[in-house]
Amino acid sequence: MSYQFITSAKLPTRHGEFDIHIFENDAGQEHVMLTVGLSVAEQNTDAAAISSQNAPSLQKDETLVEQPIPLVRIHSECLTGDAFSSLKCDCGPQLNTAMQAIQETGYGAILYLRQEGRGIGLTNKIRAYALQDQGHDTLDANLMLGLPADARIYDMCGPMLAHVGVKAVKLITNNPDKVAYLAENGIEVVERVPLLVGVNDMNAEYLATKRDRMGHLLDKNINTAIHLNK
């Protein structure tokens, strides 16, 4: 599936101002990228290229300024957590913490992917919540509905990062699948930045399931983190 850039604008938030970029795939599904300190890459590389014969030589007092590695968060849409501040997950605190960290760094991006409920959609997510209310964990609830444990894809991330010329990142994530995807698609992950925020009594088992059954890189003692985050 292909993705194309549609439009962009300034977006002031309580964390600071971002540039918001909208992308769309062949099926009309929209994805969002928020950036700070990143410029849109030159798309016509042939026209922009300067031959070595015509390139100006550097004088002794001139130096090449190396761009810093951007701080990047790949965040899948979570209406209940991001908009309604649900305590069943840690999505809202993760998003806000990442936005604040990128603003403080001054150089980075949030890739906000429209794949609600780990890719199963909002209605199925609430059906899974109902099963969780009966005592099933987040993975088993999906499987009981005949759905995959995690249906997310990340093939839109490459084109989105390419739009701002990013080829290497410091990735804010606990999910090794995201690290692996970027690496397999030519984007170097120079550092994984852990993110454990928003832990509470309502989501401790959810986080433990992600750690123990889904391979997320989380603290072994999540119960201790509950008290640290209250």
XYZ file of N, CA and C in Angstrom:
690
model
N 0.846 -1.197 0.000
C 0.000 0.000 0.000
C 0.878 1.243 0.000
N 0.486 2.233 -0.776
C 1.266 3.464 -0.850
C 0.637 4.556 0.012
N 1.472 5.513 0.382
C 1.051 6.624 1.233
C 1.485 7.924 0.589
N 0.650 8.947 0.700
C 1.020 10.231 0.155
C 0.755 11.342 1.160
N 1.625 12.338 1.122
C 1.460 13.523 1.954
C 0.310 14.358 1.398
N -0.557 14.868 2.293
C -1.720 15.656 1.868
C -1.544 17.140 2.182
N -1.293 17.471 3.453
C -1.204 18.878 3.829
C -0.549 19.003 5.198
N -0.197 20.243 5.566
C 0.413 20.488 6.878
C 0.037 21.871 7.373
N 0.206 22.092 8.679
C -0.118 23.379 9.293
C 0.584 23.443 10.645
N 0.486 24.599 11.304
C 0.997 24.764 12.665
C -0.060 24.263 13.652
N 0.383 23.636 14.727
C -0.532 23.140 15.744
C -0.022 23.523 17.137
N -0.586 24.592 17.730
C -0.209 24.934 19.107
C -0.866 23.963 20.088
N -0.104 23.483 21.054
C -0.634 22.585 22.080
C -0.160 23.068 23.445
N -0.657 22.418 24.496
C -0.210 22.807 25.840
C 1.251 22.440 26.083
N 1.805 21.587 25.223
C 3.215 21.230 25.340
C 4.106 22.177 24.551
N 3.531 22.885 23.590
C 4.290 23.737 22.693
C 3.755 23.596 21.276
N 4.365 24.298 20.355
C 3.887 24.278 18.970
C 4.548 23.162 18.168
N 3.718 22.435 17.433
C 4.178 21.405 16.509
C 3.781 21.801 15.087
N 4.441 21.198 14.118
C 3.937 21.163 12.751
C 3.156 19.862 12.619
N 1.932 19.941 12.101
C 1.115 18.747 11.913
C 1.039 18.427 10.426
N 1.374 17.180 10.077
C 1.397 16.727 8.688
C 0.388 15.592 8.535
N -0.415 15.636 7.489
C -1.419 14.606 7.241
C -1.007 13.757 6.038
N -1.114 12.446 6.221
C -0.822 11.486 5.157
C -2.050 10.617 4.928
N -2.164 10.071 3.748
C -3.315 9.225 3.411
C -2.840 8.037 2.586
N -3.444 6.869 2.854
C -3.091 5.699 2.056
C -4.105 5.483 0.935
N -3.914 4.402 0.177
C -4.769 4.138 -0.987
C -6.233 3.952 -0.617
N -6.474 3.506 0.622
C -7.847 3.255 1.074
C -8.491 4.492 1.698
N -7.784 5.617 1.706
C -8.323 6.841 2.272
C -8.122 6.975 3.767
N -7.360 6.054 4.376
C -7.099 6.134 5.808
C -6.028 7.191 6.076
N -6.294 8.037 7.054
C -5.387 9.144 7.362
C -4.461 8.781 8.522
N -3.234 9.274 8.454
C -2.271 9.170 9.548
C -1.671 10.546 9.773
N -1.175 10.773 10.979
C -0.730 12.107 11.387
C 0.716 12.051 11.864
N 1.483 13.071 11.526
C 2.813 13.229 12.096
C 2.944 14.628 12.678
N 3.352 14.700 13.940
C 3.660 15.970 14.594
C 5.172 16.109 14.648
N 5.695 17.250 14.246
C 7.143 17.428 14.243
C 7.554 18.723 14.931
N 8.770 18.694 15.440
C 9.429 19.880 15.985
C 10.855 19.896 15.451
N 11.248 20.998 14.858
C 12.631 21.157 14.421
C 13.021 20.376 13.190
N 12.058 19.761 12.512
C 12.349 18.974 11.315
C 11.805 19.688 10.086
N 12.592 19.712 9.028
C 12.183 20.364 7.785
C 11.785 19.322 6.761
N 10.839 19.667 5.917
C 10.417 18.765 4.845
C 11.585 18.521 3.914
N 11.839 17.247 3.627
C 12.974 16.875 2.786
C 12.727 17.278 1.342
N 13.795 17.595 0.610
C 13.706 17.877 -0.818
C 13.317 16.599 -1.540
N 12.185 16.619 -2.236
C 11.674 15.422 -2.886
C 12.385 15.110 -4.197
N 12.775 16.153 -4.933
C 13.442 15.937 -6.219
C 14.953 15.948 -5.995
N 15.474 14.812 -5.609
C 16.884 14.757 -5.243
C 17.794 15.025 -6.432
N 17.365 14.638 -7.650
C 18.202 14.865 -8.820
C 18.367 16.360 -9.089
N 17.235 17.080 -8.986
C 17.298 18.518 -9.245
C 18.044 19.236 -8.146
N 17.948 18.706 -6.925
C 18.566 19.392 -5.795
C 20.051 19.076 -5.679
N 20.469 17.996 -6.310
C 21.858 17.572 -6.153
C 22.811 18.571 -6.802
N 23.938 18.761 -6.149
C 24.985 19.641 -6.689
C 26.184 18.768 -7.006
N 26.675 18.847 -8.218
C 27.816 18.011 -8.592
C 29.055 18.441 -7.822
N 29.962 17.512 -7.657
C 31.180 17.823 -6.905
C 31.996 18.903 -7.601
N 31.872 18.988 -8.947
C 32.628 20.008 -9.670
C 32.090 21.409 -9.384
N 30.742 21.515 -9.188
C 30.141 22.826 -8.999
C 29.951 23.197 -7.537
N 30.141 22.238 -6.641
C 29.908 22.514 -5.230
C 30.960 23.469 -4.705
N 30.563 24.470 -3.905
C 31.534 25.400 -3.345
C 32.431 24.695 -2.334
N 33.713 25.032 -2.346
C 34.639 24.421 -1.390
C 34.502 25.100 -0.042
N 34.715 24.327 1.028
C 34.635 24.874 2.370
C 35.891 25.670 2.685
N 35.726 26.828 3.261
C 36.856 27.606 3.729
C 37.307 27.063 5.075
N 38.469 27.461 5.509
C 39.013 26.935 6.760
C 38.130 27.244 7.954
N 37.420 28.368 7.930
C 36.615 28.757 9.088
C 35.185 28.224 9.003
N 34.881 27.455 7.916
C 33.551 26.893 7.768
C 33.525 25.483 8.336
N 32.419 25.131 8.991
C 32.271 23.789 9.546
C 30.926 23.219 9.136
N 30.896 21.905 9.002
C 29.649 21.226 8.701
C 28.904 20.966 10.001
N 27.665 21.423 10.084
C 26.867 21.231 11.290
C 26.111 19.920 11.163
N 26.404 18.994 12.041
C 25.743 17.691 12.011
C 24.407 17.778 12.734
N 23.349 17.315 12.071
C 22.024 17.372 12.673
C 21.906 16.350 13.804
N 21.225 16.706 14.892
C 21.030 15.741 15.974
C 20.088 14.626 15.541
N 20.145 13.512 16.236
C 19.237 12.402 15.966
C 17.885 12.734 16.595
N 16.802 12.721 15.829
C 15.498 13.118 16.382
C 14.933 12.073 17.340
N 14.209 12.564 18.326
C 13.467 11.723 19.259
C 12.106 11.434 18.631
N 11.767 10.154 18.475
C 10.563 9.775 17.728
C 9.708 8.817 18.553
N 8.408 9.051 18.532
C 7.439 8.148 19.149
C 6.468 7.665 18.081
N 6.323 6.348 17.915
C 5.287 5.768 17.060
C 4.122 5.414 17.970
N 2.994 6.094 17.794
C 1.875 5.967 18.729
C 0.605 5.619 17.954
N 0.024 4.468 18.269
C -1.224 4.075 17.609
C -2.418 4.680 18.341
N -3.375 5.106 17.571
C -4.554 5.793 18.103
C -5.224 4.997 19.227
N -5.580 5.717 20.306
C -6.326 5.130 21.417
C -7.323 6.172 21.902
N -8.532 6.116 21.372
C -9.538 7.114 21.731
C -9.793 7.131 23.230
N -9.936 5.949 23.818
C -10.275 5.884 25.241
C -9.159 6.446 26.118
N -7.915 6.183 25.756
C -6.799 6.673 26.559
C -6.378 8.083 26.207
N -6.268 8.379 24.898
C -5.759 9.681 24.455
C -6.766 10.802 24.690
N -8.059 10.518 24.440
C -9.084 11.566 24.537
C -9.876 11.519 25.847
N -10.167 10.293 26.337
C -11.043 10.152 27.499
C -10.289 9.854 28.790
N -8.945 9.804 28.733
C -8.112 9.583 29.923
C -8.438 8.288 30.654
N -8.706 7.229 29.883
C -8.983 5.923 30.475
C -7.813 5.463 31.338
N -8.148 4.817 32.462
C -7.130 4.241 33.342
C -6.857 2.778 33.021
N -7.537 2.233 31.990
C -7.344 0.831 31.632
C -6.039 0.610 30.862
N -5.444 1.686 30.364
C -4.198 1.584 29.614
C -3.280 2.735 30.015
N -2.120 2.797 29.387
C -1.167 3.874 29.658
C -0.977 4.789 28.447
N -1.882 4.685 27.471
C -1.691 5.373 26.187
C -1.684 6.898 26.309
N -2.646 7.450 27.031
C -2.712 8.902 27.165
C -1.459 9.478 27.789
N -1.031 8.970 28.953
C 0.216 9.465 29.553
C 1.429 9.265 28.654
N 1.473 8.152 27.925
C 2.593 7.938 27.003
C 2.632 9.016 25.923
N 1.474 9.317 25.334
C 1.418 10.324 24.274
C 1.852 11.685 24.798
N 1.297 12.089 25.930
C 1.613 13.416 26.472
C 3.061 13.516 26.926
N 3.583 12.456 27.512
C 4.984 12.466 27.932
C 5.908 12.564 26.726
N 5.587 11.840 25.669
C 6.399 11.892 24.457
C 6.346 13.275 23.816
N 5.151 13.870 23.753
C 5.032 15.219 23.193
C 5.875 16.215 23.982
N 5.817 16.121 25.306
C 6.578 17.036 26.152
C 8.082 16.816 25.978
N 8.494 15.551 25.916
C 9.922 15.246 25.759
C 10.454 15.772 24.435
N 9.671 15.637 23.374
C 10.111 16.112 22.059
C 10.182 17.634 22.032
N 9.234 18.281 22.683
C 9.308 19.739 22.774
C 10.555 20.177 23.538
N 10.864 19.492 24.621
C 12.035 19.861 25.419
C 13.329 19.603 24.660
N 13.343 18.534 23.863
C 14.514 18.237 23.041
C 14.633 19.221 21.883
N 13.463 19.620 21.335
C 13.452 20.578 20.234
C 13.674 19.969 18.873
N 13.641 18.605 18.794
C 13.954 17.968 17.521
C 13.380 16.561 17.535
N 12.232 16.366 16.878
C 11.659 15.026 16.889
C 10.281 14.977 16.266
N 9.630 13.812 16.437
C 8.336 13.595 15.776
C 7.493 12.582 16.530
N 6.184 12.790 16.464
C 5.186 11.808 16.886
C 4.523 11.284 15.616
N 4.581 9.985 15.402
C 3.844 9.360 14.302
C 2.571 8.780 14.898
N 1.441 9.454 14.648
C 0.162 9.055 15.237
C -0.607 8.245 14.201
N -0.660 6.941 14.434
C -1.192 6.007 13.442
C -2.634 5.647 13.760
N -3.494 5.727 12.750
C -4.923 5.511 12.944
C -5.253 4.015 12.904
N -4.850 3.308 13.968
C -5.145 1.879 14.070
C -5.547 1.576 15.518
N -6.775 1.981 15.796
C -7.373 1.879 17.129
C -7.369 0.437 17.651
N -7.135 0.304 18.961
C -7.250 -0.997 19.608
C -6.257 -2.019 19.107
N -5.006 -1.612 18.956
C -3.974 -2.478 18.372
C -4.425 -3.030 17.020
N -5.160 -2.198 16.279
C -5.521 -2.539 14.914
C -6.842 -3.252 14.724
N -7.613 -3.497 15.817
C -8.878 -4.234 15.669
C -10.083 -3.303 15.563
N -9.877 -2.003 15.760
C -10.981 -1.044 15.654
C -11.655 -0.785 16.993
N -12.372 0.335 17.058
C -12.966 0.765 18.321
C -14.046 -0.191 18.825
N -14.944 -0.630 17.949
C -16.030 -1.509 18.398
C -15.487 -2.809 18.973
N -14.567 -3.435 18.267
C -13.981 -4.669 18.775
C -13.157 -4.438 20.036
N -12.551 -3.289 20.122
C -11.802 -2.964 21.335
C -12.725 -2.935 22.554
N -13.905 -2.326 22.410
C -14.848 -2.263 23.528
C -15.422 -3.656 23.819
N -15.601 -4.469 22.782
C -15.995 -5.865 23.018
C -14.919 -6.586 23.835
N -13.666 -6.319 23.512
C -12.573 -6.927 24.266
C -12.541 -6.396 25.698
N -12.852 -5.106 25.870
C -12.938 -4.540 27.224
C -13.982 -5.285 28.058
N -15.108 -5.618 27.420
C -16.163 -6.327 28.145
C -15.667 -7.682 28.643
N -14.864 -8.355 27.831
C -14.286 -9.629 28.253
C -13.237 -9.414 29.349
N -12.503 -8.322 29.266
C -11.551 -8.002 30.330
C -12.280 -7.732 31.643
N -13.465 -7.129 31.556
C -14.267 -6.893 32.766
C -14.655 -8.204 33.448
N -14.682 -9.284 32.655
C -15.014 -10.610 33.198
C -13.785 -11.343 33.727
N -12.602 -10.717 33.605
C -11.393 -11.310 34.160
C -10.369 -11.803 33.163
N -10.653 -11.691 31.863
C -9.691 -12.129 30.852
C -8.664 -11.020 30.599
N -7.436 -11.427 30.259
C -6.434 -10.394 30.015
C -6.567 -9.834 28.603
N -5.783 -8.797 28.299
C -5.921 -8.064 27.041
C -5.612 -8.927 25.819
N -4.723 -9.893 25.965
C -4.394 -10.773 24.841
C -5.488 -11.806 24.620
N -5.892 -12.489 25.697
C -6.923 -13.522 25.565
C -8.258 -12.946 25.097
N -8.569 -11.724 25.520
C -9.827 -11.106 25.103
C -9.889 -10.980 23.586
N -8.791 -10.556 22.970
C -8.747 -10.468 21.506
C -8.916 -11.843 20.868
N -8.197 -12.814 21.394
C -8.238 -14.161 20.814
C -9.622 -14.785 20.949
N -10.311 -14.525 22.050
C -11.657 -15.061 22.247
C -12.643 -14.488 21.237
N -12.338 -13.293 20.718
C -13.180 -12.673 19.695
C -12.775 -13.105 18.285
N -11.806 -13.998 18.202
C -11.323 -14.429 16.893
C -10.453 -13.399 16.213
N -9.823 -12.544 16.995
C -9.014 -11.456 16.461
C -7.554 -11.661 16.848
N -6.625 -11.084 16.087
C -5.209 -11.215 16.447
C -4.888 -10.451 17.728
N -3.872 -10.897 18.426
C -3.439 -10.207 19.642
C -2.991 -8.786 19.326
N -2.360 -8.626 18.175
C -1.880 -7.305 17.760
C -1.935 -7.252 16.239
N -2.844 -6.449 15.697
C -3.033 -6.366 14.242
C -2.399 -5.116 13.645
N -1.588 -4.424 14.414
C -1.000 -3.192 13.908
C 0.044 -3.463 12.827
N 0.181 -2.508 11.920
C 1.239 -2.520 10.922
C 1.981 -1.191 11.014
N 3.181 -1.177 10.475
C 3.993 0.040 10.582
C 4.577 0.456 9.234
N 3.968 -0.021 8.133
C 4.544 0.288 6.825
C 4.391 1.755 6.433
N 3.559 2.497 7.162
C 3.420 3.928 6.875
C 4.550 4.752 7.496
N 5.292 4.175 8.432
C 6.301 4.953 9.158
C 7.451 5.387 8.259
N 7.891 4.494 7.371
C 8.991 4.848 6.471
C 8.691 6.065 5.616
N 7.569 6.070 4.870
C 7.243 7.242 4.062
C 7.043 8.511 4.889
N 6.487 8.380 6.090
C 6.266 9.560 6.927
C 7.595 10.152 7.380
N 8.514 9.315 7.826
C 9.831 9.807 8.252
C 10.635 10.332 7.067
N 10.481 9.678 5.914
C 11.193 10.144 4.718
C 10.750 11.544 4.322
N 9.512 11.893 4.616
C 8.985 13.214 4.270
C 9.788 14.322 4.944
N 10.342 14.037 6.108
C 11.163 15.037 6.809
C 12.637 14.612 6.844
N 13.002 13.701 5.949
C 14.404 13.363 5.771
C 15.054 12.608 6.915
N 14.272 11.876 7.693
C 14.813 11.167 8.857
C 15.217 9.748 8.474
N 16.470 9.406 8.753
C 16.988 8.070 8.463
C 17.499 7.363 9.711
N 17.563 8.076 10.834
C 18.003 7.495 12.098
C 17.218 8.167 13.217
N 16.878 7.398 14.251
C 16.018 7.927 15.310
C 16.465 7.434 16.686
N 16.072 8.190 17.692
C 16.024 7.706 19.064
C 14.554 7.379 19.307
N 14.225 6.117 19.463
C 12.839 5.683 19.461
C 12.301 5.521 20.877
N 11.222 6.257 21.179
C 10.565 6.152 22.475
C 9.605 4.981 22.421
N 9.961 3.867 23.027
C 9.101 2.687 22.971
C 9.529 1.639 23.975
N 8.570 0.801 24.358
C 8.847 -0.415 25.113
C 8.664 -1.648 24.236
N 8.299 -1.432 22.975
C 7.899 -2.515 22.078
C 9.024 -2.852 21.099
N 9.671 -4.020 21.252
C 10.772 -4.363 20.350
C 10.338 -4.555 18.900
N 9.044 -4.814 18.652
C 8.564 -4.960 17.270
C 8.751 -3.664 16.485
N 8.574 -2.526 17.141
C 8.744 -1.246 16.464
C 10.209 -1.015 16.102
N 11.085 -1.370 17.027
C 12.523 -1.256 16.754
C 12.896 -2.125 15.555
N 12.409 -3.365 15.564
C 12.729 -4.307 14.487
C 12.190 -3.818 13.150
N 10.960 -3.297 13.135
C 10.384 -2.841 11.867
C 11.239 -1.732 11.258
N 11.582 -0.721 12.064
C 12.360 0.385 11.524
C 13.706 -0.102 11.002
N 14.356 -0.969 11.777
C 15.663 -1.479 11.357
C 15.561 -2.247 10.043
N 14.495 -3.053 9.899
C 14.311 -3.846 8.676
C 14.004 -2.985 7.470
N 13.573 -1.747 7.709
C 13.194 -0.864 6.607
C 14.149 0.313 6.453
N 15.386 0.093 6.892
C 16.446 1.047 6.603
C 16.508 2.271 7.478
N 15.768 2.273 8.588
C 15.816 3.395 9.526
C 16.584 2.940 10.762
N 17.702 3.566 11.014
C 18.558 3.152 12.119
C 17.983 3.626 13.456
N 17.846 2.709 14.401
C 17.435 3.061 15.759
C 18.711 3.122 16.595
N 19.199 4.321 16.827
C 20.470 4.472 17.537
C 20.300 4.312 19.039
N 19.055 4.480 19.505
C 18.787 4.323 20.935
C 17.305 4.032 21.136
N 17.011 3.087 22.043
C 15.630 2.874 22.476
C 15.439 3.600 23.796
N 14.446 4.481 23.840
C 14.171 5.263 25.043
C 12.955 4.658 25.733
N 13.125 4.027 26.904
C 11.986 3.410 27.600
C 10.954 4.448 28.031
N 9.713 3.991 28.182
C 8.627 4.892 28.573
C 7.666 4.154 29.499
N 7.811 4.368 30.798
C 6.913 3.772 31.778
C 6.266 4.893 32.564
N 5.057 5.261 32.152
C 4.307 6.340 32.797
C 2.843 5.933 32.902
N 2.099 6.609 33.736
C 0.664 6.375 33.812
C 0.276 5.043 34.416
N 1.182 4.434 35.172
C 0.861 3.148 35.795
C -0.073 3.373 36.977
N -1.114 2.531 37.083
C -2.064 2.665 38.183
C -2.663 1.298 38.496
N -3.489 1.245 39.530
C -4.072 -0.026 39.959
C -4.971 -0.650 38.891
N -5.521 0.171 38.002
C -6.455 -0.321 36.989
C -5.757 -0.942 35.777
N -4.492 -0.582 35.542
C -3.828 -1.084 34.336
C -2.575 -1.919 34.616
N -2.298 -2.218 35.876
C -1.085 -2.973 36.204
C -1.088 -4.361 35.564
N -2.240 -5.045 35.574
C -2.308 -6.380 34.966
C -2.188 -6.287 33.449
N -2.774 -5.260 32.863
C -2.652 -5.026 31.423
C -1.190 -4.875 31.026
N -0.441 -4.079 31.792
C 0.969 -3.873 31.490
C 1.778 -5.146 31.724
N 1.426 -5.893 32.764
C 2.120 -7.154 33.029
C 1.903 -8.144 31.880
N 0.689 -8.151 31.324
C 0.411 -9.028 30.174
C 1.252 -8.620 28.967
N 1.362 -7.335 28.721
C 2.185 -6.866 27.602
C 3.648 -7.257 27.817
N 4.084 -7.222 29.048
C 5.466 -7.605 29.363
C 5.669 -9.114 29.254
N 4.795 -9.886 29.899
C 5.007 -11.329 30.039
C 4.567 -12.139 28.828
N 3.551 -11.663 28.093
C 3.001 -12.458 27.002
C 3.199 -11.830 25.625
N 3.550 -10.543 25.592
C 3.679 -9.869 24.301
C 5.072 -9.301 24.062
N 5.984 -9.551 25.002
C 7.385 -9.212 24.780
C 7.777 -7.772 24.990
N 6.899 -6.961 25.589
C 7.255 -5.562 25.815
C 8.316 -5.457 26.908
N 9.207 -4.515 26.748
C 10.356 -4.366 27.640
C 9.984 -3.432 28.789
N 9.370 -4.020 29.821
C 8.885 -3.263 30.963
C 9.544 -3.748 32.240
N 9.526 -2.881 33.242
C 10.082 -3.199 34.550
C 9.445 -4.470 35.096
N 10.270 -5.330 35.684
C 9.753 -6.578 36.258
C 8.813 -6.321 37.416
N 9.018 -5.232 38.121
C 8.183 -4.939 39.288
C 7.262 -3.764 38.995
N 6.226 -4.030 38.197
C 5.282 -2.964 37.830
C 4.529 -2.463 39.048
N 4.266 -3.333 40.019
C 3.540 -2.907 41.213
C 4.268 -1.801 41.960
N 5.600 -1.850 41.957
C 6.362 -0.768 42.575
C 6.174 0.523 41.802
N 6.132 0.409 40.465
C 5.965 1.594 39.626
C 4.613 2.252 39.860
N 3.608 1.468 40.265
C 2.286 2.047 40.556
C 2.426 3.143 41.588
N 3.129 2.838 42.645
C 3.254 3.800 43.735
C 4.150 4.980 43.352
N 5.166 4.720 42.514
C 6.030 5.789 42.079
C 5.311 6.773 41.172
N 4.273 6.304 40.462
C 3.566 7.152 39.494
C 2.284 7.759 40.052
N 1.927 7.461 41.284
C 0.713 8.038 41.848
C 0.947 9.482 42.233
